[in-house]
Amino acid sequence: MIISTSSFFSSMKMRCFTIILFFSSIVAVGLASNVEDEGIISQVVEIHRLRPQTGSAGYTVPQLDCLSWRLAIETNNLQNWRSVPKECTNYLGHYMMGKQYRHDCEYVAKQAIEYAKSLKLSGDGKDVWVFDIDETTLSNSPYYARSDVAFGAKPYNATKFDAWIAEGKAPAIPSILNVYNTVLSLGIKPIFITGTKENFKQVRIVNLKEAGYTNWAALILKGANDTGSAVKFKSSKRTALVKAGYRIIGNIGDQWSDLIGENVGARTFKVPDPMYYIG
């Protein structure tokens, strides 16, 4: 078959025009999408920036993603760990002393407050809300920020920690103080259950009151006869409350051992704490 030169070039021009029109359509749709979905694209960029395995300020940490490690801690997928990986010390310092930790606590508090306000209370004085103390109502960040503690990267030293508790200077976690004040205003009785030793009771009372926690139905500390795991200890104290006729309608703590076991309450709330693990 013989094709004339003019027919050949005419066919080529048509094909080129079709291809140009096709790609122009793609570009046009892409540009429109960019305008309409600018917010989504910016979110994707932010998500992409979290992908590298980094410790602090973008420095690469081989074989370790500190963000994923922290997620594993909060979801209780990583259990019975003893200390923060040294490679994550700076990362954790930036998290705990920066805005993200504060925002995370605020988000937990928001959910707890909305839940508390939604409840239909009995009005008989038996509705209670259980609060943990360390890293829940009071913060030990000033202690953990010390170079000899390194946000949990150094081995736990009971003597040093007890000395810090004895100072009675732990500040309130503001967002959880808001939960406490909301609970009080609704007529729900706050109850503190803490693994703090009984001999620190007076120090804890003063510290709590100075931090803004001025009223509670009970303050339960760990006595000499309270042996076994934290889960067992806290379960037994909650069970005693239930047997006494109280209804635990809320329970908030930083450790999973605060929130599992027996009689955990109608709803639990976990405050972030990647600095230590208590089983």
Short mmCIF file of C-alpha atoms in Angstrom, two decimals:
data_model
loop_
_atom_site.label_atom_id
_atom_site.label_comp_id
_atom_site.label_asym_id
_atom_site.label_seq_id
_atom_site.Cartn_x
_atom_site.Cartn_y
_atom_site.Cartn_z
CA MET A 1 0.00 0.00 0.00
CA ILE A 2 1.35 3.43 -0.95
CA ILE A 3 0.54 6.32 1.44
CA SER A 4 0.93 9.83 0.16
CA THR A 5 3.23 12.23 1.99
CA SER A 6 0.41 14.65 2.69
CA SER A 7 -1.77 11.93 4.22
CA PHE A 8 1.10 10.77 6.41
CA PHE A 9 1.79 14.21 7.84
CA SER A 10 -1.91 14.85 8.31
CA SER A 11 -2.21 11.65 10.33
CA MET A 12 0.82 12.54 12.43
CA LYS A 13 -0.55 16.01 13.18
CA MET A 14 -3.83 14.50 14.38
CA ARG A 15 -2.02 12.09 16.67
CA CYS A 16 0.16 14.83 18.12
CA PHE A 17 -2.89 17.00 18.71
CA THR A 18 -4.64 14.13 20.49
CA ILE A 19 -1.61 13.47 22.72
CA ILE A 20 -1.22 17.17 23.54
CA LEU A 21 -4.94 17.44 24.36
CA PHE A 22 -4.71 14.35 26.60
CA PHE A 23 -1.77 15.65 28.60
CA SER A 24 -3.28 19.13 28.79
CA SER A 25 -6.36 17.60 30.38
CA ILE A 26 -4.22 15.80 32.94
CA VAL A 27 -2.36 18.99 33.81
CA ALA A 28 -5.61 20.94 34.06
CA VAL A 29 -7.15 18.36 36.38
CA GLY A 30 -3.94 18.27 38.39
CA LEU A 31 -3.90 22.03 38.80
CA ALA A 32 -7.55 22.10 39.84
CA SER A 33 -6.88 19.31 42.30
CA ASN A 34 -3.93 21.25 43.69
CA VAL A 35 -6.16 24.25 44.34
CA GLU A 36 -9.02 22.25 45.84
CA ASP A 37 -6.92 19.83 47.87
CA GLU A 38 -4.14 22.13 49.03
CA GLY A 39 -4.87 21.24 52.64
CA ILE A 40 -4.72 17.52 51.95
CA ILE A 41 -1.43 17.84 50.08
CA SER A 42 0.12 19.83 52.92
CA GLN A 43 -0.92 17.05 55.30
CA VAL A 44 0.72 14.46 53.05
CA VAL A 45 3.93 16.49 53.10
CA GLU A 46 3.83 16.54 56.90
CA ILE A 47 3.21 12.81 57.05
CA HIS A 48 6.11 12.17 54.65
CA ARG A 49 8.44 14.12 56.91
CA LEU A 50 7.81 11.67 59.77
CA ARG A 51 9.01 8.68 57.78
CA PRO A 52 12.79 8.84 58.30
CA GLN A 53 14.19 6.94 61.26
CA THR A 54 15.24 9.84 63.43
CA GLY A 55 15.99 10.56 67.03
CA SER A 56 16.28 14.28 67.74
CA ALA A 57 16.25 17.17 65.27
CA GLY A 58 16.37 14.84 62.28
CA TYR A 59 19.53 12.93 63.14
CA THR A 60 19.33 9.38 61.80
CA VAL A 61 19.21 6.53 64.30
CA PRO A 62 20.09 3.23 62.59
CA GLN A 63 17.59 0.40 63.12
CA LEU A 64 15.40 2.52 65.38
CA ASP A 65 12.45 4.80 64.73
CA CYS A 66 11.84 6.63 68.01
CA LEU A 67 8.36 7.73 66.97
CA SER A 68 7.36 4.13 66.29
CA TRP A 69 8.97 3.09 69.55
CA ARG A 70 6.86 5.64 71.44
CA LEU A 71 3.72 4.46 69.67
CA ALA A 72 4.48 0.89 70.74
CA ILE A 73 4.80 2.11 74.33
CA GLU A 74 1.49 3.96 74.34
CA THR A 75 -0.41 1.08 72.76
CA ASN A 76 1.13 -1.42 75.22
CA ASN A 77 2.55 -3.45 72.35
CA LEU A 78 5.96 -3.14 73.98
CA GLN A 79 5.75 -4.39 77.56
CA ASN A 80 8.03 -4.92 80.54
CA TRP A 81 10.76 -2.66 79.17
CA ARG A 82 13.22 -1.24 81.68
CA SER A 83 14.59 1.96 80.18
CA VAL A 84 14.33 4.32 77.24
CA PRO A 85 16.74 3.49 74.38
CA LYS A 86 19.73 5.81 74.70
CA GLU A 87 19.37 6.75 71.04
CA CYS A 88 15.94 8.21 71.85
CA THR A 89 16.99 10.33 74.82
CA ASN A 90 17.02 13.63 72.94
CA TYR A 91 13.90 12.73 70.98
CA LEU A 92 12.04 12.00 74.20
CA GLY A 93 13.34 15.17 75.81
CA HIS A 94 12.00 17.23 72.92
CA TYR A 95 8.67 15.41 73.16
CA MET A 96 8.19 15.70 76.92
CA MET A 97 9.33 19.32 77.19
CA GLY A 98 7.76 20.46 73.94
CA LYS A 99 4.27 21.23 72.74
CA GLN A 100 3.41 17.75 71.43
CA TYR A 101 3.24 16.16 74.88
CA ARG A 102 1.13 19.05 76.11
CA HIS A 103 -1.20 18.74 73.13
CA ASP A 104 -1.49 14.97 73.60
CA CYS A 105 -2.48 15.45 77.25
CA GLU A 106 -4.96 18.13 76.28
CA TYR A 107 -6.60 15.82 73.77
CA VAL A 108 -6.98 13.06 76.37
CA ALA A 109 -8.44 15.61 78.80
CA LYS A 110 -10.89 16.87 76.20
CA GLN A 111 -12.28 13.38 75.69
CA ALA A 112 -12.52 12.79 79.44
CA ILE A 113 -14.32 16.08 80.05
CA GLU A 114 -16.80 15.50 77.23
CA TYR A 115 -17.52 12.04 78.61
CA ALA A 116 -17.98 13.30 82.17
CA LYS A 117 -20.39 16.01 81.05
CA SER A 118 -22.45 13.49 79.10
CA LEU A 119 -23.18 11.32 82.15
CA LYS A 120 -26.48 11.13 83.99
CA LEU A 121 -25.41 10.95 87.60
CA SER A 122 -27.31 9.29 90.40
CA GLY A 123 -26.82 12.17 92.83
CA ASP A 124 -26.37 9.82 95.77
CA GLY A 125 -22.68 10.67 96.26
CA LYS A 126 -21.50 7.24 95.13
CA ASP A 127 -20.20 8.22 91.70
CA VAL A 128 -16.39 8.43 91.78
CA TRP A 129 -13.54 9.08 89.38
CA VAL A 130 -10.20 7.39 90.02
CA PHE A 131 -7.04 9.40 89.38
CA ASP A 132 -3.46 8.17 89.37
CA ILE A 133 -0.87 10.70 90.60
CA ASP A 134 2.59 10.40 89.01
CA GLU A 135 2.57 11.53 85.34
CA THR A 136 -1.22 11.82 85.54
CA THR A 137 -2.21 14.53 87.99
CA LEU A 138 1.33 15.54 88.92
CA SER A 139 4.35 15.71 86.62
CA ASN A 140 7.82 14.45 87.47
CA SER A 141 9.32 16.00 84.34
CA PRO A 142 11.61 18.31 86.37
CA TYR A 143 13.18 15.17 87.85
CA TYR A 144 13.31 13.18 84.60
CA ALA A 145 14.88 16.12 82.76
CA ARG A 146 17.97 15.87 84.97
CA SER A 147 21.15 14.64 83.30
CA ASP A 148 21.45 11.76 85.77
CA VAL A 149 17.99 10.52 84.78
CA ALA A 150 17.89 11.50 81.07
CA PHE A 151 14.15 11.06 80.63
CA GLY A 152 14.34 7.40 81.61
CA ALA A 153 17.40 6.47 79.55
CA LYS A 154 19.47 6.01 82.73
CA PRO A 155 18.67 3.04 85.01
CA TYR A 156 15.93 3.73 87.56
CA ASN A 157 17.27 4.78 90.95
CA ALA A 158 14.66 4.36 93.71
CA THR A 159 16.70 6.37 96.23
CA LYS A 160 16.97 9.38 93.93
CA PHE A 161 13.32 9.21 92.95
CA ASP A 162 12.16 8.98 96.56
CA ALA A 163 14.29 12.00 97.38
CA TRP A 164 12.53 13.92 94.60
CA ILE A 165 9.08 12.87 95.88
CA ALA A 166 10.09 13.97 99.38
CA GLU A 167 10.66 17.49 98.06
CA GLY A 168 6.96 17.74 97.22
CA LYS A 169 7.57 20.02 94.24
CA ALA A 170 5.90 18.09 91.40
CA PRO A 171 3.77 20.51 89.33
CA ALA A 172 0.27 19.77 88.11
CA ILE A 173 -0.39 18.62 84.57
CA PRO A 174 -2.73 21.49 83.62
CA SER A 175 -5.04 19.56 81.30
CA ILE A 176 -5.64 16.82 83.88
CA LEU A 177 -6.24 19.45 86.54
CA ASN A 178 -9.03 20.65 84.24
CA VAL A 179 -10.49 17.12 84.25
CA TYR A 180 -10.30 17.09 88.06
CA ASN A 181 -12.04 20.47 88.35
CA THR A 182 -14.73 19.38 85.90
CA VAL A 183 -15.35 16.18 87.84
CA LEU A 184 -15.71 18.14 91.06
CA SER A 185 -18.08 20.66 89.51
CA LEU A 186 -20.34 17.83 88.30
CA GLY A 187 -20.61 16.30 91.76
CA ILE A 188 -18.35 13.34 91.02
CA LYS A 189 -15.99 12.48 93.86
CA PRO A 190 -12.28 12.24 92.98
CA ILE A 191 -10.31 9.35 94.44
CA PHE A 192 -6.53 9.09 94.15
CA ILE A 193 -4.91 5.65 93.96
CA THR A 194 -1.14 5.77 93.72
CA GLY A 195 1.81 3.42 93.98
CA THR A 196 3.54 6.02 96.14
CA LYS A 197 4.67 4.55 99.47
CA GLU A 198 2.49 5.21 102.49
CA ASN A 199 5.28 7.02 104.34
CA PHE A 200 5.10 9.83 101.76
CA LYS A 201 1.40 10.47 102.43
CA GLN A 202 1.76 13.83 104.13
CA VAL A 203 4.19 15.06 101.46
CA ARG A 204 1.77 14.00 98.76
CA ILE A 205 -1.16 15.72 100.44
CA VAL A 206 0.73 19.01 100.59
CA ASN A 207 2.03 18.64 97.02
CA LEU A 208 -1.44 17.85 95.63
CA LYS A 209 -3.05 20.81 97.39
CA GLU A 210 -0.34 23.24 96.31
CA ALA A 211 -0.77 22.03 92.73
CA GLY A 212 -4.51 22.71 92.84
CA TYR A 213 -5.98 19.36 93.84
CA THR A 214 -7.60 20.48 97.05
CA ASN A 215 -10.44 18.04 97.62
CA TRP A 216 -10.94 14.28 97.33
CA ALA A 217 -12.98 11.45 98.79
CA ALA A 218 -9.94 9.23 99.36
CA LEU A 219 -6.18 9.20 98.90
CA ILE A 220 -4.96 5.60 98.70
CA LEU A 221 -1.22 4.93 98.83
CA LYS A 222 0.78 1.70 98.80
CA GLY A 223 1.25 0.23 102.26
CA ALA A 224 3.86 -2.21 103.50
CA ASN A 225 1.42 -5.12 103.11
CA ASP A 226 0.54 -4.22 99.52
CA THR A 227 2.72 -6.67 97.63
CA GLY A 228 2.63 -7.95 94.09
CA SER A 229 2.25 -6.14 90.79
CA ALA A 230 0.82 -2.69 90.23
CA VAL A 231 -2.13 -4.29 88.43
CA LYS A 232 -2.89 -6.42 91.47
CA PHE A 233 -2.50 -3.48 93.88
CA LYS A 234 -4.73 -1.09 91.97
CA SER A 235 -7.31 -3.77 91.18
CA SER A 236 -7.64 -4.63 94.87
CA LYS A 237 -8.15 -0.99 95.86
CA ARG A 238 -10.77 -0.42 93.14
CA THR A 239 -12.54 -3.63 94.12
CA ALA A 240 -12.69 -2.42 97.72
CA LEU A 241 -14.33 0.80 96.52
CA VAL A 242 -16.94 -1.11 94.53
CA LYS A 243 -17.68 -3.38 97.49
CA ALA A 244 -18.18 -0.25 99.59
CA GLY A 245 -20.94 0.80 97.20
CA TYR A 246 -19.07 3.28 94.99
CA ARG A 247 -19.48 3.38 91.21
CA ILE A 248 -16.26 4.03 89.31
CA ILE A 249 -17.52 6.00 86.34
CA GLY A 250 -14.10 7.21 85.20
CA ASN A 251 -10.48 6.15 85.59
CA ILE A 252 -7.43 8.01 84.30
CA GLY A 253 -3.75 7.08 84.50
CA ASP A 254 -0.46 7.11 82.61
CA GLN A 255 0.31 3.39 82.93
CA TRP A 256 -1.63 0.48 81.50
CA SER A 257 -1.41 -1.07 84.96
CA ASP A 258 -3.69 1.79 86.10
CA LEU A 259 -6.32 0.84 83.56
CA ILE A 260 -6.44 -2.95 83.38
CA GLY A 261 -7.38 -5.65 85.87
CA GLU A 262 -10.56 -5.74 87.95
CA ASN A 263 -13.16 -2.99 88.32
CA VAL A 264 -11.39 -0.55 86.03
CA GLY A 265 -14.49 1.62 85.79
CA ALA A 266 -17.09 2.50 83.17
CA ARG A 267 -14.46 4.19 81.01
CA THR A 268 -10.68 4.60 81.14
CA PHE A 269 -8.36 7.30 79.77
CA LYS A 270 -4.63 6.94 79.16
CA VAL A 271 -2.27 9.89 79.63
CA PRO A 272 0.94 9.56 77.57
CA ASP A 273 4.08 8.50 79.41
CA PRO A 274 7.01 7.06 77.43
CA MET A 275 9.55 7.59 80.25
CA TYR A 276 8.96 4.42 82.25
CA TYR A 277 6.89 1.26 82.45
CA ILE A 278 5.13 -0.15 85.52
CA GLY A 279 3.59 -3.57 85.11
#
